PDB file of C-alpha atoms in Angstrom:
ATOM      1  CA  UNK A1331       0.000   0.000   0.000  1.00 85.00           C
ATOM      2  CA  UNK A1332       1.369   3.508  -0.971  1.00 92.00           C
ATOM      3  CA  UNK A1333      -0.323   6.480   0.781  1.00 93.00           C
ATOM      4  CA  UNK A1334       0.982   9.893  -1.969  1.00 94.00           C
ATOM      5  CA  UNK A1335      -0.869  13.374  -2.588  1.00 96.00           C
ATOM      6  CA  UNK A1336      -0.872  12.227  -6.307  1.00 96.00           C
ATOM      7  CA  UNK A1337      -0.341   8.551  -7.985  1.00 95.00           C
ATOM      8  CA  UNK A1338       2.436  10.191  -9.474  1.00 94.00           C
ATOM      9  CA  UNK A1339       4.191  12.018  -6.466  1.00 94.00           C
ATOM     10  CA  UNK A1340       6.512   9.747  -4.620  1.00 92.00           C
ATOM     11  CA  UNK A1341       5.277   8.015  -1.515  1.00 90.00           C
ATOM     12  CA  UNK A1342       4.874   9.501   1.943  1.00 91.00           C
ATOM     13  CA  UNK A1343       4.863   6.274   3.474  1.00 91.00           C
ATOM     14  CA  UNK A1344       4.807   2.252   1.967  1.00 89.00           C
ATOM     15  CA  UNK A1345       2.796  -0.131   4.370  1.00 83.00           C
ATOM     16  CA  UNK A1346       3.204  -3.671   3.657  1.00 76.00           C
ATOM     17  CA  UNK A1347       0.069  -5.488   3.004  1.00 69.00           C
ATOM     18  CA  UNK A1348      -0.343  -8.366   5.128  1.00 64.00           C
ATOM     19  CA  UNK A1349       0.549 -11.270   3.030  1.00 65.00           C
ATOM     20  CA  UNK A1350       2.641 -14.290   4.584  1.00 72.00           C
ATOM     21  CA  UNK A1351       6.075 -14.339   4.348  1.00 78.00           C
ATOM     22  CA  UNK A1352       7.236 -16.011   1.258  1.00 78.00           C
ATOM     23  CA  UNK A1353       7.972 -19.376   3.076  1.00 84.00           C
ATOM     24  CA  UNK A1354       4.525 -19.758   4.148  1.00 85.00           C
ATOM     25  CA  UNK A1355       3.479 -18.830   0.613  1.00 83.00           C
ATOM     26  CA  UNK A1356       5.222 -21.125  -0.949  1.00 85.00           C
ATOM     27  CA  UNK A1357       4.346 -24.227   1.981  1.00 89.00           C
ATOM     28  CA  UNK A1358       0.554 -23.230   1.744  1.00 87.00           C
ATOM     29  CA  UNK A1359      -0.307 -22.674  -2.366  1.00 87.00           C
ATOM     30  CA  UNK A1360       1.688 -23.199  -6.015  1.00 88.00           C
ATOM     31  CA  UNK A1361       0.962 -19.354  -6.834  1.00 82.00           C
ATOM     32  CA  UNK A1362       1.815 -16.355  -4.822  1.00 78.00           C
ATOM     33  CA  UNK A1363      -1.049 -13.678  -4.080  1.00 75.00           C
ATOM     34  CA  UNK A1364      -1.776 -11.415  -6.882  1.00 75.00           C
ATOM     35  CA  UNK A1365      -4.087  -8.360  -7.527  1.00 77.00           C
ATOM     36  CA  UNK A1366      -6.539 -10.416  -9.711  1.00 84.00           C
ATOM     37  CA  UNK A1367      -9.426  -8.652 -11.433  1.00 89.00           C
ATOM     38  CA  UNK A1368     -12.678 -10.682 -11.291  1.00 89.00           C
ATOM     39  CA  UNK A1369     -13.454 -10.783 -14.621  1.00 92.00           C
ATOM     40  CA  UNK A1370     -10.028 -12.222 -15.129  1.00 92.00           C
ATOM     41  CA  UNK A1371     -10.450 -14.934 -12.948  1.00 92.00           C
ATOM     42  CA  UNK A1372     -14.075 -16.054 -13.769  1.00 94.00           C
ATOM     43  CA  UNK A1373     -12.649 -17.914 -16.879  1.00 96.00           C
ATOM     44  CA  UNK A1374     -10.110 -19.546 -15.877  1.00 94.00           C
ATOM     45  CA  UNK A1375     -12.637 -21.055 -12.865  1.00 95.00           C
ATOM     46  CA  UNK A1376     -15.219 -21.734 -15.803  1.00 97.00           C
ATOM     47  CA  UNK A1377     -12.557 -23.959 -17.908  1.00 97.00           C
ATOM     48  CA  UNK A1378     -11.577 -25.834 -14.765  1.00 97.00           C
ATOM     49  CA  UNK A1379     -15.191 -26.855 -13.751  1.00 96.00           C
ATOM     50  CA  UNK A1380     -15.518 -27.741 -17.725  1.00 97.00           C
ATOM     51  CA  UNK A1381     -12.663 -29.878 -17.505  1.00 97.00           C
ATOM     52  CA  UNK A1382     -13.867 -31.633 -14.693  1.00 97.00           C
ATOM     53  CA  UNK A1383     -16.952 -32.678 -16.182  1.00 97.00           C
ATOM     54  CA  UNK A1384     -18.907 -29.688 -14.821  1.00 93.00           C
ATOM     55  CA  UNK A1385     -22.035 -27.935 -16.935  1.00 91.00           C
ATOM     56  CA  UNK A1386     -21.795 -23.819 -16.029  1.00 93.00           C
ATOM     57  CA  UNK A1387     -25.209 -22.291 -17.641  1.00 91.00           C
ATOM     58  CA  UNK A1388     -25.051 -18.479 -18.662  1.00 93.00           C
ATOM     59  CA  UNK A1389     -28.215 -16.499 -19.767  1.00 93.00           C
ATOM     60  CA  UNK A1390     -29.807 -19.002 -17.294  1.00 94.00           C
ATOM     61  CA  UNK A1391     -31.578 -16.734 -14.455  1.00 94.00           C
ATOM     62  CA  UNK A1392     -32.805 -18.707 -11.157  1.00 95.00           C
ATOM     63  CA  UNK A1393     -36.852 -17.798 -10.510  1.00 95.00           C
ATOM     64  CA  UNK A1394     -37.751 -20.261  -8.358  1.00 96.00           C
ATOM     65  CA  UNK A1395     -37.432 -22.818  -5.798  1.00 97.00           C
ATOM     66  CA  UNK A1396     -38.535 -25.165  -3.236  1.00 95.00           C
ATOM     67  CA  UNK A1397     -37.975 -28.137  -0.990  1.00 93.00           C
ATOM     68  CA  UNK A1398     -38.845 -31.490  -1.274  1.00 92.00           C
ATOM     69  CA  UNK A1399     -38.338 -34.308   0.915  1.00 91.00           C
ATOM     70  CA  UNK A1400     -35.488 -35.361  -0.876  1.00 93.00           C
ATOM     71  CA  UNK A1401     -33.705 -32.152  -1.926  1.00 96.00           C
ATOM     72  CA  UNK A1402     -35.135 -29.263  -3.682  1.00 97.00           C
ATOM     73  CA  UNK A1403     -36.537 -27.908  -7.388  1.00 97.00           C
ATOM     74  CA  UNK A1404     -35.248 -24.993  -8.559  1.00 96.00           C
ATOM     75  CA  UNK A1405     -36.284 -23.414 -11.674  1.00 97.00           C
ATOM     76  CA  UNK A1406     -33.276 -22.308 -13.766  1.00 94.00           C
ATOM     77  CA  UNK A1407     -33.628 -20.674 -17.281  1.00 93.00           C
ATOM     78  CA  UNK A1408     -37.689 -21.986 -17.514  1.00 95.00           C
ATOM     79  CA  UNK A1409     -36.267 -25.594 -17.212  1.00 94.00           C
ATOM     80  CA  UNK A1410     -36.960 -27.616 -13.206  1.00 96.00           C
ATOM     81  CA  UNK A1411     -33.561 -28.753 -12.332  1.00 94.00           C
ATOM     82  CA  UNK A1412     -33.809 -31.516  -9.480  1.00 96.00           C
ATOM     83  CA  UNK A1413     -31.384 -31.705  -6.657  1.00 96.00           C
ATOM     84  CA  UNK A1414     -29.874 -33.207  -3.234  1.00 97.00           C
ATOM     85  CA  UNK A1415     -28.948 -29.616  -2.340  1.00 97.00           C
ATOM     86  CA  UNK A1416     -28.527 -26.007  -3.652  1.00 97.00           C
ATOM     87  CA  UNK A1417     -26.006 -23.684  -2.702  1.00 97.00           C
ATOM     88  CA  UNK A1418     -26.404 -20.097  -2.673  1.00 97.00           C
ATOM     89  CA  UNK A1419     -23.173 -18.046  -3.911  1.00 95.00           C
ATOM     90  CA  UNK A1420     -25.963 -15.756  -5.469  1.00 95.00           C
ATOM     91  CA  UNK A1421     -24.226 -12.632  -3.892  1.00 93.00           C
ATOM     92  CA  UNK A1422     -25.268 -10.092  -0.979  1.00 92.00           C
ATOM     93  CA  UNK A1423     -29.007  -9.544  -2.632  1.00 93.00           C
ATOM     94  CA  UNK A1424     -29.203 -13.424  -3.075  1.00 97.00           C
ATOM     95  CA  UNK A1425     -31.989 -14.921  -4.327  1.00 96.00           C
ATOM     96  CA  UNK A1426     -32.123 -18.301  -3.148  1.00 97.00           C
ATOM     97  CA  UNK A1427     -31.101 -16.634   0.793  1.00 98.00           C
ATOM     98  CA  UNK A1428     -34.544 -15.670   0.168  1.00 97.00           C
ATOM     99  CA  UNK A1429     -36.231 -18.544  -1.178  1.00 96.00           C
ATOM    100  CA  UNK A1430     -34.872 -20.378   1.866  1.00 97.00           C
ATOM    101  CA  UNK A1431     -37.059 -17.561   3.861  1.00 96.00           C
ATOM    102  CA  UNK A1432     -33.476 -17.012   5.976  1.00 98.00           C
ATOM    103  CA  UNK A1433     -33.121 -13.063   6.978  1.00 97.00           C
ATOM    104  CA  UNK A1434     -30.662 -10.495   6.259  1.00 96.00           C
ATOM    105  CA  UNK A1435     -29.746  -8.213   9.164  1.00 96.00           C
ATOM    106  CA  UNK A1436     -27.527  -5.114   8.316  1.00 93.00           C
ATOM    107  CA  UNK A1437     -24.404  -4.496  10.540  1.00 91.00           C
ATOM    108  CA  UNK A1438     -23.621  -1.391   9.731  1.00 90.00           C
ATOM    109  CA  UNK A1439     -22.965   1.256   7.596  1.00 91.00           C
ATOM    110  CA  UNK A1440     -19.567   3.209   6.286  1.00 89.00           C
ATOM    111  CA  UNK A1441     -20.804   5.268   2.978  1.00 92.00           C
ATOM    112  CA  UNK A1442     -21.739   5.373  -0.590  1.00 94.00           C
ATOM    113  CA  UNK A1443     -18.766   4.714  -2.826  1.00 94.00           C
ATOM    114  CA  UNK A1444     -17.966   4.862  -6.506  1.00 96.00           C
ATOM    115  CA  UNK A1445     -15.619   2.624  -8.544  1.00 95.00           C
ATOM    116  CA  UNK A1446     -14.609   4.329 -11.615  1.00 97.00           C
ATOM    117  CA  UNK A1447     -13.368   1.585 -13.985  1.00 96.00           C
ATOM    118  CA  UNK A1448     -10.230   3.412 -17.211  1.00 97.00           C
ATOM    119  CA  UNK A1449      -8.000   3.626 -19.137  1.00 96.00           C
ATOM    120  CA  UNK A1450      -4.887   5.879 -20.117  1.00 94.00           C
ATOM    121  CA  UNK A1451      -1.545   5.753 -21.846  1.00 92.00           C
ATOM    122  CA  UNK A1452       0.903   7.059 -19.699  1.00 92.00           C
ATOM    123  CA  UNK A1453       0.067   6.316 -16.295  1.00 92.00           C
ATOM    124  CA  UNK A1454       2.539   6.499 -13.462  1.00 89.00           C
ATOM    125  CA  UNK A1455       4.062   3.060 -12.599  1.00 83.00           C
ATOM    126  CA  UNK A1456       2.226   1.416 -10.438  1.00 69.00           C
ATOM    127  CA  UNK A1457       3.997   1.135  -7.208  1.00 65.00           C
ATOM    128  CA  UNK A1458       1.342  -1.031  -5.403  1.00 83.00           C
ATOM    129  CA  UNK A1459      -1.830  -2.602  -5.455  1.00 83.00           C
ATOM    130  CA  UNK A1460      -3.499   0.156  -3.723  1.00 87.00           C
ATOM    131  CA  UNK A1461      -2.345   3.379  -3.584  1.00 93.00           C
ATOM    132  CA  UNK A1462      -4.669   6.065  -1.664  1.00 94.00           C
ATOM    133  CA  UNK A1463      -4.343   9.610  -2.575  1.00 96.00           C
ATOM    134  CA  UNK A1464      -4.847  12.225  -0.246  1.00 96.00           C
ATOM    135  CA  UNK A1465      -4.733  15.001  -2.102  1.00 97.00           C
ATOM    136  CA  UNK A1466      -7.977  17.038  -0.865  1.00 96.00           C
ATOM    137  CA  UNK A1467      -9.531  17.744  -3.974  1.00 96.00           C
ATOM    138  CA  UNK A1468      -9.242  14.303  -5.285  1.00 96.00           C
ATOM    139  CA  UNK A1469      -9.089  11.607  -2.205  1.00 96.00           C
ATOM    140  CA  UNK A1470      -9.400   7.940  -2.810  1.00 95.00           C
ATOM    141  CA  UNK A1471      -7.758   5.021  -3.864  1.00 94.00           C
ATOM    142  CA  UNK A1472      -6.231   3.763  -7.209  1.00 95.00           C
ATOM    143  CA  UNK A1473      -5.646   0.297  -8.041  1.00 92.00           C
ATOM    144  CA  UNK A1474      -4.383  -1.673 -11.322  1.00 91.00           C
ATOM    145  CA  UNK A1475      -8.030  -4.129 -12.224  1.00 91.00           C
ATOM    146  CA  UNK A1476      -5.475  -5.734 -15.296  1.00 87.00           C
ATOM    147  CA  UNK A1477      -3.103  -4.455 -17.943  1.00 85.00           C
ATOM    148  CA  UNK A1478      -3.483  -1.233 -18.958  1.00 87.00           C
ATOM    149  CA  UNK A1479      -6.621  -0.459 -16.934  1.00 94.00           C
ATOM    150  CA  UNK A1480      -7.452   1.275 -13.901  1.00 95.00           C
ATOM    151  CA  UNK A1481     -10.288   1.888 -10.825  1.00 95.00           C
ATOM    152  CA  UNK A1482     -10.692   4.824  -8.937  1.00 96.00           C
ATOM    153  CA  UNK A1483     -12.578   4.304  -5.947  1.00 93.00           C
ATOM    154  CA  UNK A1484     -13.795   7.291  -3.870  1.00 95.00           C
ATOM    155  CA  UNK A1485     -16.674   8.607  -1.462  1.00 93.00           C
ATOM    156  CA  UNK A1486     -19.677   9.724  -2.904  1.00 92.00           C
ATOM    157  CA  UNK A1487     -20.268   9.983  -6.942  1.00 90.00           C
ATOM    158  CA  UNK A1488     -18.391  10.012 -10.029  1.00 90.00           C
ATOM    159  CA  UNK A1489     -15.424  12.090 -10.139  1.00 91.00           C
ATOM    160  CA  UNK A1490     -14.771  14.532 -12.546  1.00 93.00           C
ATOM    161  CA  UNK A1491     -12.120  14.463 -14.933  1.00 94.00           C
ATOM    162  CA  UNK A1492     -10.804  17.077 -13.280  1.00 95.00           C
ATOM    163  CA  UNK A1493     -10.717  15.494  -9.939  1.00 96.00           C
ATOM    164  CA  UNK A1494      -9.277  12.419 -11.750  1.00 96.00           C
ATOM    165  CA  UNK A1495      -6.754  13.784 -13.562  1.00 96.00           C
ATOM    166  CA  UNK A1496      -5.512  15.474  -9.905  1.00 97.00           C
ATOM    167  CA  UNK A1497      -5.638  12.044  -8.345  1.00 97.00           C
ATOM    168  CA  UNK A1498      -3.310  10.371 -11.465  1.00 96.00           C
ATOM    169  CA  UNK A1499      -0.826  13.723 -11.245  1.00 95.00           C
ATOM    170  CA  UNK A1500      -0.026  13.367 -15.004  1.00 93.00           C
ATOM    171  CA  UNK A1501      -2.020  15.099 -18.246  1.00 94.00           C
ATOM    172  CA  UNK A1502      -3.115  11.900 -19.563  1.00 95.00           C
ATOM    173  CA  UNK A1503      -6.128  11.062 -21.225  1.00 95.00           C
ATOM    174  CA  UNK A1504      -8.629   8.423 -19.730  1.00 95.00           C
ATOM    175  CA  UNK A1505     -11.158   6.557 -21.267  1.00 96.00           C
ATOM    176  CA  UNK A1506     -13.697   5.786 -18.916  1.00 96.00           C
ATOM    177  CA  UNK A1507     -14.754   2.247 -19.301  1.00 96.00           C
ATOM    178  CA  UNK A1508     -17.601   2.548 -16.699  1.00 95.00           C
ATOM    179  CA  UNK A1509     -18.541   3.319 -13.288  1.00 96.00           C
ATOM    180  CA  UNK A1510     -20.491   1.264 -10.131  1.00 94.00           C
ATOM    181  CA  UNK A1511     -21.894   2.809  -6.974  1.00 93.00           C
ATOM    182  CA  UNK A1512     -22.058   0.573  -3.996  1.00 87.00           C
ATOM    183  CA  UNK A1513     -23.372   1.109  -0.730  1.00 88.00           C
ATOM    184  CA  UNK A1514     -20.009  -0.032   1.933  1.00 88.00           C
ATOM    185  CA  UNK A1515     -21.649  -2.053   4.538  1.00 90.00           C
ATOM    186  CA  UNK A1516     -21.668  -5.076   6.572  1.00 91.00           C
ATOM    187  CA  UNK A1517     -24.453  -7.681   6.571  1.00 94.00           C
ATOM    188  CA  UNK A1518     -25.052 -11.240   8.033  1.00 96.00           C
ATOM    189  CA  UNK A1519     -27.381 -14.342   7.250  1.00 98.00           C
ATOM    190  CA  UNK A1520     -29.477 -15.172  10.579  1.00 97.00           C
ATOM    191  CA  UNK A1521     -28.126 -19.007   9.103  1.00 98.00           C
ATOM    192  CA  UNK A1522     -26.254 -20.087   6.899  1.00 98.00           C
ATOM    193  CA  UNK A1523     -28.131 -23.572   6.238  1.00 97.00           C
ATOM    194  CA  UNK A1524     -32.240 -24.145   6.090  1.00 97.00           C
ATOM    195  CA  UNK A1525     -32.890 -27.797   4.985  1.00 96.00           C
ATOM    196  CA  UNK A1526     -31.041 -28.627   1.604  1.00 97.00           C
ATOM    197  CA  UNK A1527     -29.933 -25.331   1.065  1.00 97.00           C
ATOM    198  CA  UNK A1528     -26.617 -23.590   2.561  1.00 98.00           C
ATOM    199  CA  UNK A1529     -25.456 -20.029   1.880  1.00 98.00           C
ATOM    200  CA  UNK A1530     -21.477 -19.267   0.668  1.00 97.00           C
ATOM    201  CA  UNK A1531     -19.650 -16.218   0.498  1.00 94.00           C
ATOM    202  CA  UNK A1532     -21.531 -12.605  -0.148  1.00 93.00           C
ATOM    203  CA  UNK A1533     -24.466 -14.716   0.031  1.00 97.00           C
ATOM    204  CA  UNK A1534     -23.691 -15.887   3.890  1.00 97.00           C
ATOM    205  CA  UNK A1535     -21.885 -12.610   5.175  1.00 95.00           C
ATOM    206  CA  UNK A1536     -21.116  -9.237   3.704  1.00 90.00           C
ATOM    207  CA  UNK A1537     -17.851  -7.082   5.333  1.00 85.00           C
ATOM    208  CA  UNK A1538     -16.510  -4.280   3.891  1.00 80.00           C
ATOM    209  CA  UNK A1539     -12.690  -4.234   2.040  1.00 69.00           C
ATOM    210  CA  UNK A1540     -12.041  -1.586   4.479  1.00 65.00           C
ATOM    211  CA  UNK A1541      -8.084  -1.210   5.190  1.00 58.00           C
ATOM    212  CA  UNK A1542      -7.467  -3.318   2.178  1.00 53.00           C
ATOM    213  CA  UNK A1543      -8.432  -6.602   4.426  1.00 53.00           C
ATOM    214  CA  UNK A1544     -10.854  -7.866   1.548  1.00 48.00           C
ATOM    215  CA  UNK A1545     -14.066 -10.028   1.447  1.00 44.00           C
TER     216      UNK A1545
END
C-alpha cells in the first residue's frame, strides 16, 4: 500500500500489506497472491469446472425454488432442475437466501462509494496494489483491475475528470470504461443452512474491504 498526494508524487509512506512471508506462501499454495481482477479470474474457474466434467449455464436466471423431501426444485432458465442440495453463492441480494425464507440483518454502515473503472496511456508506474491519494480535492484510492486499466474508488459519486486527472498527477487522457456505486456495509445471514440449502460467500456474510483486508 502507498499512501501519496498524487499517484504520481513519490510516496509519503509504503505499508506492507499483510501477506505471509514467502515461506509460508510457498508451503501453503503453487501461486503467490496477486491483484486479480474478477473478470479475469471467472474464466479460468469456468474452464476448470468444464474440464472436470462440470455444466456452467449463462443467460440461465434462477426464478424459483422449493424443498422437497429429498432435496429441492429450482427453476433455472424456464427448465426444473432436481437436486440433493442447492447452494447459494448468489451474492449479498441473493436470491435463493430468500427462497430459503433465511433473513438479512444489516451491521452497519460506512458510505456510498464509486468505482470508476479506465483507461490511459501514460500512467505512473504502479507502485502497489493500492495506492490512496490524499490530495484534498481528489481523495481515494487507485488500483491496477489488469493491464493497462485502472479503478478509482472514492466517497460519494463520479469524479470529474478534473478530480481524476488530480488524483493520477499526469495530463493523460482516460477513457472511462464505466462506473459502479455501492453502498459499503456489513451484513449477516441469521443461518447459513435451512434444509437442503446452505449459503457461501456474499451470500452468507457481507464485510466491507475496508483497510485493504478484503471479502
Amino acid at each position: 500500500v502507498t499512501i501519496t498526494q498524487r499517484l504520481a508524487d513519490p510516496p509519503a509512506e509504503v505499508v506492507p500489506l499483510a501477506w505471509p512471508s514467502v515461506r509460508e506462501m510457498v508451503a501453503a499454495s503453487p501461486a503467490f497472491p496477486a491483484v486479480l481482477p474478477q473478470d479475469h479470474l471467472e474464466p479460468v474457474l469456468v474452464d476448470a469446472v468444464r474440464r472436470r466434467g462440470g455444466e456452467v449455464r449463462f443467460g440461465a436466471p434462477f426464478t424459483a425454488l422449493r424443498t422437497t423431501s429429498d432435496g429441492v426444485r429450482a427453476t433455472v432458465g424456464g427448465v426444473e432442475v432436481r437436486a440433493r442440495f442447492v447452494v447459494g453463492a448468489d451474492g449479498p441480494h441473493s436470491p435463493v437466501r430468500t427462497a430459503l425464507g433465511i433473513r438479512w440483518e444489516r451491521l452497519g454502515v460506512i458510505g456510498e462509494f464509486t468505482l470508476t473503472l479506465f483507461r490511459a496511456a501514460g500512467m505512473p508506474p504502479r507502485p502497489s496494489a493500492l495506492n490512496f491519494v490524499m490530495h484534498p480535492d481528489a481523495e481515494g484510492v487507485l488500483l491496477p483491475l489488469g493491464i493497462g486499466r485502472w479503478g478509482y474508488f472514492r466517497a460519494g459519486t463520479a469524479p470529474s475528470l478534473a478530480a481524476l486527472l488530480t488524483a493520477i498527477g499526469r495530463p493523460v487522457t482516460p477513457e472511462v470504461l464505466g462506473t459502479s456505486r455501492f453502498t459499503l456495509a456489513a451484513d449477516v445471514a441469521s443461518a447459513y443452512r435451512a434444509g437442503p440449502g446452505f449459503l457461501v460467500g456474499d451470500a452468507a456474510h457481507r464485510m466491507p474491504p475496508y483497510a485493504g483486508l478484503g471479502l
